[in-house]
Coordinates of C-alpha atoms and ligand atoms in Angstrom, one line a residue:
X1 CA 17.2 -0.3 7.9
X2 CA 13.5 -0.3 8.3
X3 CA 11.1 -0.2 5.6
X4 CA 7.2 1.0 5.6
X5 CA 5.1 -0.8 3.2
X6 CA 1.4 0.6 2.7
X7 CA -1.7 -0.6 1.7
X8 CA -3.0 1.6 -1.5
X9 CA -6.7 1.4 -1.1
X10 CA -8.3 3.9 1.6
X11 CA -5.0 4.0 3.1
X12 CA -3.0 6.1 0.2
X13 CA -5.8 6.7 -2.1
X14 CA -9.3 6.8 -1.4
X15 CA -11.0 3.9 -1.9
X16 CA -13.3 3.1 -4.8
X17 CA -13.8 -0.6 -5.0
X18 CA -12.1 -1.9 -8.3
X19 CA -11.7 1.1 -9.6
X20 CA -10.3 0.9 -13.3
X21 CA -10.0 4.6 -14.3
X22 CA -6.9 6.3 -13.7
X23 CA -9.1 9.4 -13.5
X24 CA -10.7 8.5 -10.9
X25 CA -7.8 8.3 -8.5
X26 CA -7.6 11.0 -5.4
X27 CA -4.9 10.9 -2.7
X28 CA -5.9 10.6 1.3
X29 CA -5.5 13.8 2.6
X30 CA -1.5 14.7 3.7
X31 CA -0.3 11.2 2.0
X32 CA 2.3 12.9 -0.4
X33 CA 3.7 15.6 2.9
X34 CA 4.2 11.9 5.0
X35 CA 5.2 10.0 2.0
X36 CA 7.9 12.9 1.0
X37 CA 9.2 13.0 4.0
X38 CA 10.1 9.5 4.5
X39 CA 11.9 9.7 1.2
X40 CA 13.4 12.9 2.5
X41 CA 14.7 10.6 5.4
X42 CA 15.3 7.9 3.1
X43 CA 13.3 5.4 4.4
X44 CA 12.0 2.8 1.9
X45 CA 8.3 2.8 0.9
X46 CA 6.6 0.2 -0.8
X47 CA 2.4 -0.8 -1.9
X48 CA 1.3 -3.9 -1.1
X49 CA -2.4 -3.9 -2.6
X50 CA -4.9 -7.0 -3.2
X51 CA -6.8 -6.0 -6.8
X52 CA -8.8 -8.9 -7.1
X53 CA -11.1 -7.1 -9.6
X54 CA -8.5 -8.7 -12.0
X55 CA -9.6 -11.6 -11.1
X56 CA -13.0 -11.1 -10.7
X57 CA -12.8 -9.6 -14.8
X58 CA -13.6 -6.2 -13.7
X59 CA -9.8 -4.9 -13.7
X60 CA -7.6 -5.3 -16.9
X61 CA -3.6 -5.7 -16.2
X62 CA -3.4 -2.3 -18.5
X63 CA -6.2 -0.6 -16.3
X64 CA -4.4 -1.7 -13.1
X65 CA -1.6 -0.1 -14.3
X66 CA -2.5 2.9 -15.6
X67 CA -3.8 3.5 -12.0
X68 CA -1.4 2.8 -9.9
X69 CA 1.1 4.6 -12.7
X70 CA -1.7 7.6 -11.5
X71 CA -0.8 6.7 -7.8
X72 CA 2.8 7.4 -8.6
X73 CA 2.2 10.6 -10.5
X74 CA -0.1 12.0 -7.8
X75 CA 2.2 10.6 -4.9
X76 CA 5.5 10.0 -5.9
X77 CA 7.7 6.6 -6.5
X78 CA 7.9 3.6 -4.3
X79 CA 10.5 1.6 -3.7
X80 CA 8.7 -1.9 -4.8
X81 CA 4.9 -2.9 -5.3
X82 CA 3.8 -6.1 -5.2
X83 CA -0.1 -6.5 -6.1
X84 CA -2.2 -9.4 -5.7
X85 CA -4.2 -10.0 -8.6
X86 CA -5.7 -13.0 -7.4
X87 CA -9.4 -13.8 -6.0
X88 CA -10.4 -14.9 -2.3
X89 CA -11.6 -18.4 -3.7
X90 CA -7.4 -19.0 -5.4
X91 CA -5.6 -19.6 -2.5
X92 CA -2.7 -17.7 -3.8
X93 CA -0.1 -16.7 -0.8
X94 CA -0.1 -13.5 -1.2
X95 CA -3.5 -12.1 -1.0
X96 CA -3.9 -10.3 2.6
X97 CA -4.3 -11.7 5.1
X98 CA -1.6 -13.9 4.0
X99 CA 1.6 -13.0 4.3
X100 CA 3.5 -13.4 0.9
X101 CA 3.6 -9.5 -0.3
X102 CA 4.6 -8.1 2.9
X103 CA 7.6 -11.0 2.6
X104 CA 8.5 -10.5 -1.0
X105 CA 8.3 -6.4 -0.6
X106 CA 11.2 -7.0 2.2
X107 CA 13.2 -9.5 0.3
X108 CA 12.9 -7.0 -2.6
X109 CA 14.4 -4.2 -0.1
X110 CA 17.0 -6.3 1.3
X111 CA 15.0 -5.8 4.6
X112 CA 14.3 -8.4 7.5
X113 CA 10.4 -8.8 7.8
X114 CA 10.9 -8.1 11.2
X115 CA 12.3 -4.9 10.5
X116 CA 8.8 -3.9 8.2
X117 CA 5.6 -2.1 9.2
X118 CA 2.4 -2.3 7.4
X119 CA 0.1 0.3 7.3
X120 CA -3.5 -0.1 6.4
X121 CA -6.9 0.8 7.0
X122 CA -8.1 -2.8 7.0
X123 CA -8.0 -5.4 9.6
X124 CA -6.0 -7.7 6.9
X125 CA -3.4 -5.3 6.4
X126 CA -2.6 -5.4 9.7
X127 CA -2.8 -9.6 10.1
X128 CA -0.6 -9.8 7.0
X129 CA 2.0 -7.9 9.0
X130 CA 1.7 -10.5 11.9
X131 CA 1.8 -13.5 9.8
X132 CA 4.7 -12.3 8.1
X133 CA 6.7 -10.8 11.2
X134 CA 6.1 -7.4 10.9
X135 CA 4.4 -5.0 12.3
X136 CA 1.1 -3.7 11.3
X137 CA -0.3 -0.4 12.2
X138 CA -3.8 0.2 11.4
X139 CA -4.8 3.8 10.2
X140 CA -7.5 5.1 12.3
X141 CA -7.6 8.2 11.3
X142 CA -5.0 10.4 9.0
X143 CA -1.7 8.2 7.4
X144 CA 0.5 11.1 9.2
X145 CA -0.7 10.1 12.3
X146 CA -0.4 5.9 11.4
X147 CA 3.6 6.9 10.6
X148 CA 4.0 8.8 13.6
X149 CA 2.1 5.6 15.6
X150 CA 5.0 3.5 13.6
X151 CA 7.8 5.5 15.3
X152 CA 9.1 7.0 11.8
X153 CA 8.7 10.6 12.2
X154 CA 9.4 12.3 15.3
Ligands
LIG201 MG1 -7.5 -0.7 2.2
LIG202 ZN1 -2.5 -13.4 -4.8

């Protein structure tokens, strides 16, 4: 089984740095038509977003939520999230570029790392993936055409 795990920020939402207002949450353009139809094919999908406006005090844990709870009602469920809520200066291992969400996301799917791709619209989306032994693809241009460089629709 292989598993896709996206970046949220300019890759499934646009992105509005540390946003805190659920209201203010818009989908990239086609993201729920891709993201439907790998559910359709019942591939896992799962977020794996570094907030460190929680950190930096500009993000409440309730805030955080209610957005991404906005991100599910605008694009559908994933399969697991895992959010780094930590600053560049903490050395936690899971802000990207480090590989500790893209490995707990594939744990939490039963999935080999190896068997993951990343998708993301920044460079440390994509060296996450490596560091972890998955594959990152980095969006250029529309997230249907990052899935369809991923080989998971035809
Ligand atoms: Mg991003
Ligand atoms: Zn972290």
């Amino acid at each position: 089984m292989r598993a896709i795990l996206f970046d949220r920020d300019g890759t499934l939402i646009d992105d509005l740095p540390y946003n805190n207002d659920a209201k203010h949450v818009r989908p990239r353009p086609g993201a729920r038509i891709v993201l439907d139809r790998l559910r359709a094919a019942g591939i896992p999908i799962g977020v794996i977003t570094n907030q460190s406006g929680v950190a930096r005090g500009l993000i409440t844990l309730r805030e955080l939520s209610e957005v991404n709870a906005r991100v599910e009602e605008l694009l559908g469920p994933f399969d697991v999230w895992e959010i780094c809520v930590h600053g560049p200066a903490d050395g936690c291992a899971c802000r990207k570029p480090a590989p500790g969400m893209v490995l707990s996301a594939a744990a939490r799917l039963g999935v080999r790392p190896a068997d993951c791709v990343v998708i993301g619209d920044a460079e440390r989306d994509v060296a996450a993936a490596r560091a972890a032994g998955a594959r990152g693809v980095l969006m250029t241009s529309d997230l249907e055409s990052a899935v369809r460089m991923a080989n998971f629709l035809r």
